[in-house]
Amino acid sequence: AQSVTQLDSHVSVSEGTPVLLRCNYSSSYSPSLFWYVQHPNKGLQLLLKYTSAATLVKGINGFEAEFKKSETSFHLTKPSAHMSDAAEYFCVVTLNYGGSQGNLIFGKGTKLSVKP
Amino acid sequence: EAQVTQNPRYLITVTGKKLTVTCSQNMNHEYMSWYRQDPGLGLRQIYYSMNVEVTDKGDVPEGYKVSRKEKRNFPLILESPSPNQTSLYFCAIQDRALSTDTQYFGPGTRLTVL
């Protein structure tokens, strides 16, 4: 069975400092992993995805994530936070094999606050 | 560009009054899905459809129905809504032919059941 755990429900950083949003997953098969962002009163936007290619994945808006199989982690990072990064972030896992049904398993979300 | 349209975007209704939330796509994708989002719980899948006339339950299907009579539309039906179905609902599509595992989400429908 697959599952995903976002280790922090809320993270607060100052503008210009690094961002780290933590995610651990559990999957019996080779997973695909995603980070989605949801700004207040907005829909979901794909930030980046890992699908068994390079383990360091670069996404939009300066975010990146590293797939670490030995640690079953897929943490999201950004070197320097911007006020516009304040949003809720979701780590997502799905199976990655030939007959994938595409069912996504969402983490419970991490709210990122950015202080001026 | 993939476009997923949901209607209505906001709805306030009363317990027991049947309602339908429509979802429509412009990409001819086979896979469509419905999720609900609740604070502290992330998104949970309600139903999904692999193709026309092929639907299956997700993690939280109780109290919901769906239909897939044509490829572009995947309505979510609440036959007798209850207050615990107050939530934010998202429709999603996926291009399974490319096996990208990436889903595109609609803008969301905020439902309040009184």
GROMACS .gro file of N, CA and C in nm, chain B:
model
  342
  117GLU      N    1  -0.327   2.349  -2.437
  117GLU     CA    2  -0.313   2.336  -2.291
  117GLU      C    3  -0.438   2.269  -2.234
  118ALA      N    4  -0.412   2.179  -2.139
  118ALA     CA    5  -0.523   2.108  -2.076
  118ALA      C    6  -0.612   2.203  -1.999
  119GLN      N    7  -0.742   2.191  -2.022
  119GLN     CA    8  -0.836   2.276  -1.949
  119GLN      C    9  -0.946   2.189  -1.890
  120VAL      N   10  -0.969   2.209  -1.762
  120VAL     CA   11  -1.073   2.137  -1.690
  120VAL      C   12  -1.169   2.241  -1.633
  121THR      N   13  -1.296   2.227  -1.667
  121THR     CA   14  -1.397   2.324  -1.626
  121THR      C   15  -1.493   2.260  -1.529
  122GLN      N   16  -1.521   2.329  -1.420
  122GLN     CA   17  -1.617   2.280  -1.321
  122GLN      C   18  -1.727   2.384  -1.304
  123ASN      N   19  -1.848   2.333  -1.287
  123ASN     CA   20  -1.962   2.420  -1.257
  123ASN      C   21  -2.059   2.352  -1.162
  124PRO      N   22  -2.112   2.426  -1.065
  124PRO     CA   23  -2.078   2.565  -1.037
  124PRO      C   24  -1.946   2.576  -0.962
  125ARG      N   25  -1.895   2.693  -0.945
  125ARG     CA   26  -1.775   2.714  -0.865
  125ARG      C   27  -1.809   2.724  -0.717
  126TYR      N   28  -1.926   2.776  -0.687
  126TYR     CA   29  -1.971   2.789  -0.548
  126TYR      C   30  -2.117   2.747  -0.543
  127LEU      N   31  -2.152   2.673  -0.436
  127LEU     CA   32  -2.291   2.629  -0.422
  127LEU      C   33  -2.323   2.614  -0.274
  128ILE      N   34  -2.434   2.675  -0.236
  128ILE     CA   35  -2.489   2.655  -0.101
  128ILE      C   36  -2.624   2.588  -0.119
  129THR      N   37  -2.643   2.477  -0.051
  129THR     CA   38  -2.767   2.403  -0.066
  129THR      C   39  -2.813   2.354   0.071
  130VAL      N   40  -2.924   2.281   0.071
  130VAL     CA   41  -2.976   2.228   0.196
  130VAL      C   42  -2.973   2.077   0.195
  131THR      N   43  -2.975   2.019   0.311
  131THR     CA   44  -2.972   1.874   0.326
  131THR      C   45  -3.082   1.808   0.245
  132GLY      N   46  -3.042   1.706   0.167
  132GLY     CA   47  -3.139   1.625   0.095
  132GLY      C   48  -3.176   1.672  -0.044
  133LYS      N   49  -3.131   1.789  -0.083
  133LYS     CA   50  -3.167   1.840  -0.215
  133LYS      C   51  -3.062   1.798  -0.318
  134LYS      N   52  -3.102   1.712  -0.407
  134LYS     CA   53  -3.008   1.654  -0.505
  134LYS      C   54  -2.935   1.761  -0.583
  135LEU      N   55  -2.806   1.738  -0.607
  135LEU     CA   56  -2.730   1.833  -0.686
  135LEU      C   57  -2.627   1.760  -0.772
  136THR      N   58  -2.586   1.827  -0.877
  136THR     CA   59  -2.484   1.775  -0.967
  136THR      C   60  -2.378   1.880  -0.989
  137VAL      N   61  -2.253   1.840  -0.978
  137VAL     CA   62  -2.140   1.926  -1.011
  137VAL      C   63  -2.081   1.873  -1.141
  138THR      N   64  -2.073   1.959  -1.240
  138THR     CA   65  -2.025   1.912  -1.370
  138THR      C   66  -1.874   1.932  -1.383
  139CYS      N   67  -1.815   1.844  -1.462
  139CYS     CA   68  -1.673   1.854  -1.494
  139CYS      C   69  -1.658   1.826  -1.642
  140SER      N   70  -1.586   1.912  -1.709
  140SER     CA   71  -1.571   1.895  -1.853
  140SER      C   72  -1.425   1.925  -1.890
  141GLN      N   73  -1.373   1.850  -1.989
  141GLN     CA   74  -1.234   1.867  -2.031
  141GLN      C   75  -1.228   1.889  -2.182
  142ASN      N   76  -1.121   1.954  -2.224
  142ASN     CA   77  -1.107   1.984  -2.367
  142ASN      C   78  -0.993   1.904  -2.432
  143MET      N   79  -0.945   1.798  -2.362
  143MET     CA   80  -0.823   1.731  -2.409
  143MET      C   81  -0.847   1.588  -2.455
  144ASN      N   82  -0.968   1.538  -2.447
  144ASN     CA   83  -0.996   1.400  -2.489
  144ASN      C   84  -0.917   1.296  -2.407
  145HIS      N   85  -0.886   1.329  -2.282
  145HIS     CA   86  -0.814   1.235  -2.197
  145HIS      C   87  -0.908   1.127  -2.147
  146GLU      N   88  -0.853   1.008  -2.132
  146GLU     CA   89  -0.936   0.895  -2.087
  146GLU      C   90  -0.968   0.904  -1.938
  147TYR      N   91  -0.869   0.938  -1.858
  147TYR     CA   92  -0.881   0.927  -1.713
  147TYR      C   93  -0.934   1.057  -1.654
  148MET      N   94  -1.041   1.045  -1.576
  148MET     CA   95  -1.095   1.159  -1.502
  148MET      C   96  -1.124   1.115  -1.359
  149SER      N   97  -1.120   1.212  -1.269
  149SER     CA   98  -1.128   1.176  -1.128
  149SER      C   99  -1.189   1.290  -1.049
  150TRP      N  100  -1.252   1.258  -0.936
  150TRP     CA  101  -1.304   1.357  -0.843
  150TRP      C  102  -1.235   1.341  -0.708
  151TYR      N  103  -1.200   1.456  -0.648
  151TYR     CA  104  -1.141   1.460  -0.515
  151TYR      C  105  -1.220   1.558  -0.429
  152ARG      N  106  -1.213   1.536  -0.299
  152ARG     CA  107  -1.260   1.637  -0.206
  152ARG      C  108  -1.144   1.679  -0.116
  153GLN      N  109  -1.142   1.807  -0.083
  153GLN     CA  110  -1.035   1.860   0.001
  153GLN      C  111  -1.094   1.914   0.129
  154ASP      N  112  -1.043   1.865   0.240
  154ASP     CA  113  -1.088   1.910   0.372
  154ASP      C  114  -0.967   1.951   0.455
  155PRO      N  115  -0.982   2.055   0.537
  155PRO     CA  116  -0.867   2.105   0.616
  155PRO      C  117  -0.800   1.994   0.697
  156GLY      N  118  -0.668   1.987   0.684
  156GLY     CA  119  -0.593   1.889   0.760
  156GLY      C  120  -0.596   1.747   0.706
  157LEU      N  121  -0.670   1.727   0.598
  157LEU     CA  122  -0.682   1.591   0.541
  157LEU      C  123  -0.626   1.581   0.400
  158GLY      N  124  -0.585   1.691   0.341
  158GLY     CA  125  -0.537   1.687   0.203
  158GLY      C  126  -0.651   1.659   0.107
  159LEU      N  127  -0.620   1.601  -0.006
  159LEU     CA  128  -0.722   1.563  -0.104
  159LEU      C  129  -0.744   1.413  -0.097
  160ARG      N  130  -0.870   1.375  -0.103
  160ARG     CA  131  -0.904   1.234  -0.102
  160ARG      C  132  -0.990   1.203  -0.224
  161GLN      N  133  -0.960   1.091  -0.286
  161GLN     CA  134  -1.028   1.057  -0.410
  161GLN      C  135  -1.166   0.999  -0.383
  162ILE      N  136  -1.265   1.047  -0.459
  162ILE     CA  137  -1.403   1.002  -0.441
  162ILE      C  138  -1.434   0.891  -0.540
  163TYR      N  139  -1.421   0.923  -0.668
  163TYR     CA  140  -1.444   0.828  -0.776
  163TYR      C  141  -1.346   0.861  -0.888
  164TYR      N  142  -1.320   0.762  -0.972
  164TYR     CA  143  -1.242   0.787  -1.092
  164TYR      C  144  -1.302   0.708  -1.208
  165SER      N  145  -1.259   0.748  -1.328
  165SER     CA  146  -1.309   0.681  -1.448
  165SER      C  147  -1.193   0.661  -1.544
  166MET      N  148  -1.174   0.536  -1.587
  166MET     CA  149  -1.065   0.505  -1.678
  166MET      C  150  -1.102   0.533  -1.824
  167ASN      N  151  -1.233   0.535  -1.851
  167ASN     CA  152  -1.278   0.561  -1.986
  167ASN      C  153  -1.431   0.569  -1.985
  168VAL      N  154  -1.490   0.590  -2.101
  168VAL     CA  155  -1.635   0.599  -2.109
  168VAL      C  156  -1.698   0.471  -2.053
  169GLU      N  157  -1.799   0.488  -1.968
  169GLU     CA  158  -1.872   0.379  -1.906
  169GLU      C  159  -1.788   0.294  -1.812
  170VAL      N  160  -1.670   0.340  -1.775
  170VAL     CA  161  -1.585   0.267  -1.680
  170VAL      C  162  -1.555   0.358  -1.562
  171THR      N  163  -1.619   0.328  -1.449
  171THR     CA  164  -1.597   0.409  -1.329
  171THR      C  165  -1.567   0.317  -1.212
  172ASP      N  166  -1.500   0.373  -1.111
  172ASP     CA  167  -1.468   0.292  -0.993
  172ASP      C  168  -1.455   0.382  -0.871
  173LYS      N  169  -1.475   0.321  -0.755
  173LYS     CA  170  -1.471   0.396  -0.630
  173LYS      C  171  -1.327   0.432  -0.594
  174GLY      N  172  -1.315   0.550  -0.534
  174GLY     CA  173  -1.189   0.590  -0.475
  174GLY      C  174  -1.189   0.558  -0.327
  175ASP      N  175  -1.131   0.648  -0.250
  175ASP     CA  176  -1.118   0.624  -0.106
  175ASP      C  177  -1.241   0.662  -0.026
  176VAL      N  178  -1.318   0.758  -0.074
  176VAL     CA  179  -1.432   0.809   0.003
  176VAL      C  180  -1.556   0.822  -0.086
  177PRO      N  181  -1.609   0.711  -0.139
  177PRO     CA  182  -1.719   0.719  -0.235
  177PRO      C  183  -1.859   0.732  -0.174
  178GLU      N  184  -1.871   0.711  -0.042
  178GLU     CA  185  -2.005   0.706   0.018
  178GLU      C  186  -2.078   0.840   0.001
  179GLY      N  187  -2.201   0.831  -0.047
  179GLY     CA  188  -2.284   0.950  -0.064
  179GLY      C  189  -2.269   1.017  -0.199
  180TYR      N  190  -2.190   0.959  -0.286
  180TYR     CA  191  -2.166   1.018  -0.417
  180TYR      C  192  -2.195   0.917  -0.529
  181LYS      N  193  -2.229   0.969  -0.645
  181LYS     CA  194  -2.240   0.889  -0.767
  181LYS      C  195  -2.172   0.966  -0.878
  182VAL      N  196  -2.130   0.891  -0.980
  182VAL     CA  197  -2.073   0.954  -1.099
  182VAL      C  198  -2.128   0.883  -1.222
  183SER      N  199  -2.107   0.946  -1.336
  183SER     CA  200  -2.138   0.879  -1.462
  183SER      C  201  -2.037   0.925  -1.566
  184ARG      N  202  -2.014   0.841  -1.666
  184ARG     CA  203  -1.920   0.876  -1.773
  184ARG      C  204  -1.981   0.828  -1.904
  185LYS      N  205  -2.076   0.905  -1.953
  185LYS     CA  206  -2.146   0.868  -2.076
  185LYS      C  207  -2.069   0.914  -2.199
  186GLU      N  208  -1.987   1.013  -2.182
  186GLU     CA  209  -1.905   1.061  -2.292
  186GLU      C  210  -1.770   1.100  -2.236
  187LYS      N  211  -1.671   1.104  -2.324
  187LYS     CA  212  -1.534   1.118  -2.277
  187LYS      C  213  -1.509   1.252  -2.210
  188ARG      N  214  -1.570   1.358  -2.258
  188ARG     CA  215  -1.534   1.490  -2.210
  188ARG      C  216  -1.599   1.526  -2.076
  189ASN      N  217  -1.704   1.456  -2.034
  189ASN     CA  218  -1.778   1.497  -1.914
  189ASN      C  219  -1.777   1.390  -1.806
  190PHE      N  220  -1.768   1.434  -1.682
  190PHE     CA  221  -1.765   1.340  -1.569
  190PHE      C  222  -1.836   1.406  -1.450
  191PRO      N  223  -1.969   1.408  -1.450
  191PRO     CA  224  -2.041   1.476  -1.343
  191PRO      C  225  -2.037   1.400  -1.211
  192LEU      N  226  -2.037   1.476  -1.104
  192LEU     CA  227  -2.043   1.423  -0.968
  192LEU      C  228  -2.183   1.451  -0.914
  193ILE      N  229  -2.250   1.347  -0.868
  193ILE     CA  230  -2.390   1.358  -0.826
  193ILE      C  231  -2.401   1.330  -0.677
  194LEU      N  232  -2.468   1.420  -0.607
  194LEU     CA  233  -2.501   1.398  -0.467
  194LEU      C  234  -2.651   1.384  -0.459
  195GLU      N  235  -2.698   1.261  -0.442
  195GLU     CA  236  -2.843   1.233  -0.446
  195GLU      C  237  -2.914   1.296  -0.325
  196SER      N  238  -2.852   1.289  -0.211
  196SER     CA  239  -2.912   1.343  -0.089
  196SER      C  240  -2.800   1.403  -0.004
  197PRO      N  241  -2.759   1.524  -0.037
  197PRO     CA  242  -2.643   1.583   0.032
  197PRO      C  243  -2.665   1.597   0.182
  198SER      N  244  -2.556   1.583   0.255
  198SER     CA  245  -2.559   1.601   0.400
  198SER      C  246  -2.449   1.699   0.439
  199PRO      N  247  -2.459   1.759   0.557
  199PRO     CA  248  -2.360   1.860   0.598
  199PRO      C  249  -2.216   1.810   0.595
  200ASN      N  250  -2.194   1.679   0.616
  200ASN     CA  251  -2.055   1.630   0.614
  200ASN      C  252  -1.997   1.623   0.472
  201GLN      N  253  -2.078   1.659   0.373
  201GLN     CA  254  -2.028   1.670   0.238
  201GLN      C  255  -1.991   1.814   0.201
  202THR      N  256  -2.001   1.902   0.298
  202THR     CA  257  -1.949   2.037   0.280
  202THR      C  258  -1.799   2.027   0.262
  203SER      N  259  -1.751   2.075   0.148
  203SER     CA  260  -1.610   2.055   0.116
  203SER      C  261  -1.575   2.133  -0.010
  204LEU      N  262  -1.448   2.125  -0.046
  204LEU     CA  263  -1.399   2.180  -0.172
  204LEU      C  264  -1.371   2.063  -0.264
  205TYR      N  265  -1.432   2.064  -0.381
  205TYR     CA  266  -1.425   1.951  -0.472
  205TYR      C  267  -1.342   1.987  -0.595
  206PHE      N  268  -1.256   1.892  -0.634
  206PHE     CA  269  -1.174   1.910  -0.753
  206PHE      C  270  -1.194   1.795  -0.850
  207CYS      N  271  -1.207   1.831  -0.977
  207CYS     CA  272  -1.206   1.733  -1.084
  207CYS      C  273  -1.066   1.733  -1.144
  208ALA      N  274  -1.021   1.617  -1.189
  208ALA     CA  275  -0.887   1.608  -1.248
  208ALA      C  276  -0.890   1.520  -1.372
  209ILE      N  277  -0.798   1.545  -1.464
  209ILE     CA  278  -0.786   1.463  -1.583
  209ILE      C  279  -0.640   1.419  -1.597
  210GLN      N  280  -0.619   1.313  -1.673
  210GLN     CA  281  -0.484   1.265  -1.695
  210GLN      C  282  -0.472   1.208  -1.835
  211ASP      N  283  -0.361   1.236  -1.898
  211ASP     CA  284  -0.332   1.178  -2.028
  211ASP      C  285  -0.261   1.044  -2.007
  212ARG      N  286  -0.337   0.937  -1.994
  212ARG     CA  287  -0.276   0.807  -1.964
  212ARG      C  288  -0.204   0.750  -2.084
  213ALA      N  289  -0.237   0.798  -2.202
  213ALA     CA  290  -0.170   0.744  -2.320
  213ALA      C  291  -0.021   0.771  -2.314
  214LEU      N  292   0.017   0.880  -2.253
  214LEU     CA  293   0.158   0.913  -2.242
  214LEU      C  294   0.218   0.859  -2.113
  215SER      N  295   0.133   0.801  -2.028
  215SER     CA  296   0.180   0.746  -1.900
  215SER      C  297   0.262   0.846  -1.822
  216THR      N  298   0.216   0.968  -1.822
  216THR     CA  299   0.294   1.071  -1.754
  216THR      C  300   0.265   1.075  -1.605
  217ASP      N  301   0.155   1.013  -1.563
  217ASP     CA  302   0.114   1.017  -1.423
  217ASP      C  303   0.091   1.159  -1.372
  218THR      N  304   0.078   1.254  -1.461
  218THR     CA  305   0.052   1.390  -1.417
  218THR      C  306  -0.094   1.421  -1.438
  219GLN      N  307  -0.157   1.472  -1.336
  219GLN     CA  308  -0.298   1.506  -1.345
  219GLN      C  309  -0.314   1.657  -1.347
  220TYR      N  310  -0.414   1.701  -1.420
  220TYR     CA  311  -0.446   1.843  -1.427
  220TYR      C  312  -0.577   1.864  -1.354
  221PHE      N  313  -0.580   1.964  -1.269
  221PHE     CA  314  -0.695   1.986  -1.183
  221PHE      C  315  -0.780   2.102  -1.231
  222GLY      N  316  -0.910   2.088  -1.211
  222GLY     CA  317  -1.000   2.199  -1.233
  222GLY      C  318  -0.986   2.304  -1.124
  223PRO      N  319  -1.062   2.413  -1.134
  223PRO     CA  320  -1.048   2.525  -1.041
  223PRO      C  321  -1.112   2.501  -0.905
  224GLY      N  322  -1.194   2.396  -0.894
  224GLY     CA  323  -1.256   2.366  -0.766
  224GLY      C  324  -1.399   2.415  -0.757
  225THR      N  325  -1.479   2.343  -0.680
  225THR     CA  326  -1.617   2.381  -0.648
  225THR      C  327  -1.632   2.378  -0.498
  226ARG      N  328  -1.667   2.493  -0.443
  226ARG     CA  329  -1.686   2.499  -0.297
  226ARG      C  330  -1.833   2.476  -0.267
  227LEU      N  331  -1.860   2.365  -0.199
  227LEU     CA  332  -1.998   2.325  -0.167
  227LEU      C  333  -2.023   2.339  -0.018
  228THR      N  334  -2.135   2.402   0.015
  228THR     CA  335  -2.180   2.410   0.154
  228THR      C  336  -2.319   2.349   0.162
  229VAL      N  337  -2.335   2.251   0.250
  229VAL     CA  338  -2.464   2.186   0.271
  229VAL      C  339  -2.513   2.224   0.411
  230LEU      N  340  -2.627   2.292   0.414
  230LEU     CA  341  -2.681   2.339   0.542
  230LEU      C  342  -2.777   2.239   0.605
   0.00000   0.00000   0.00000
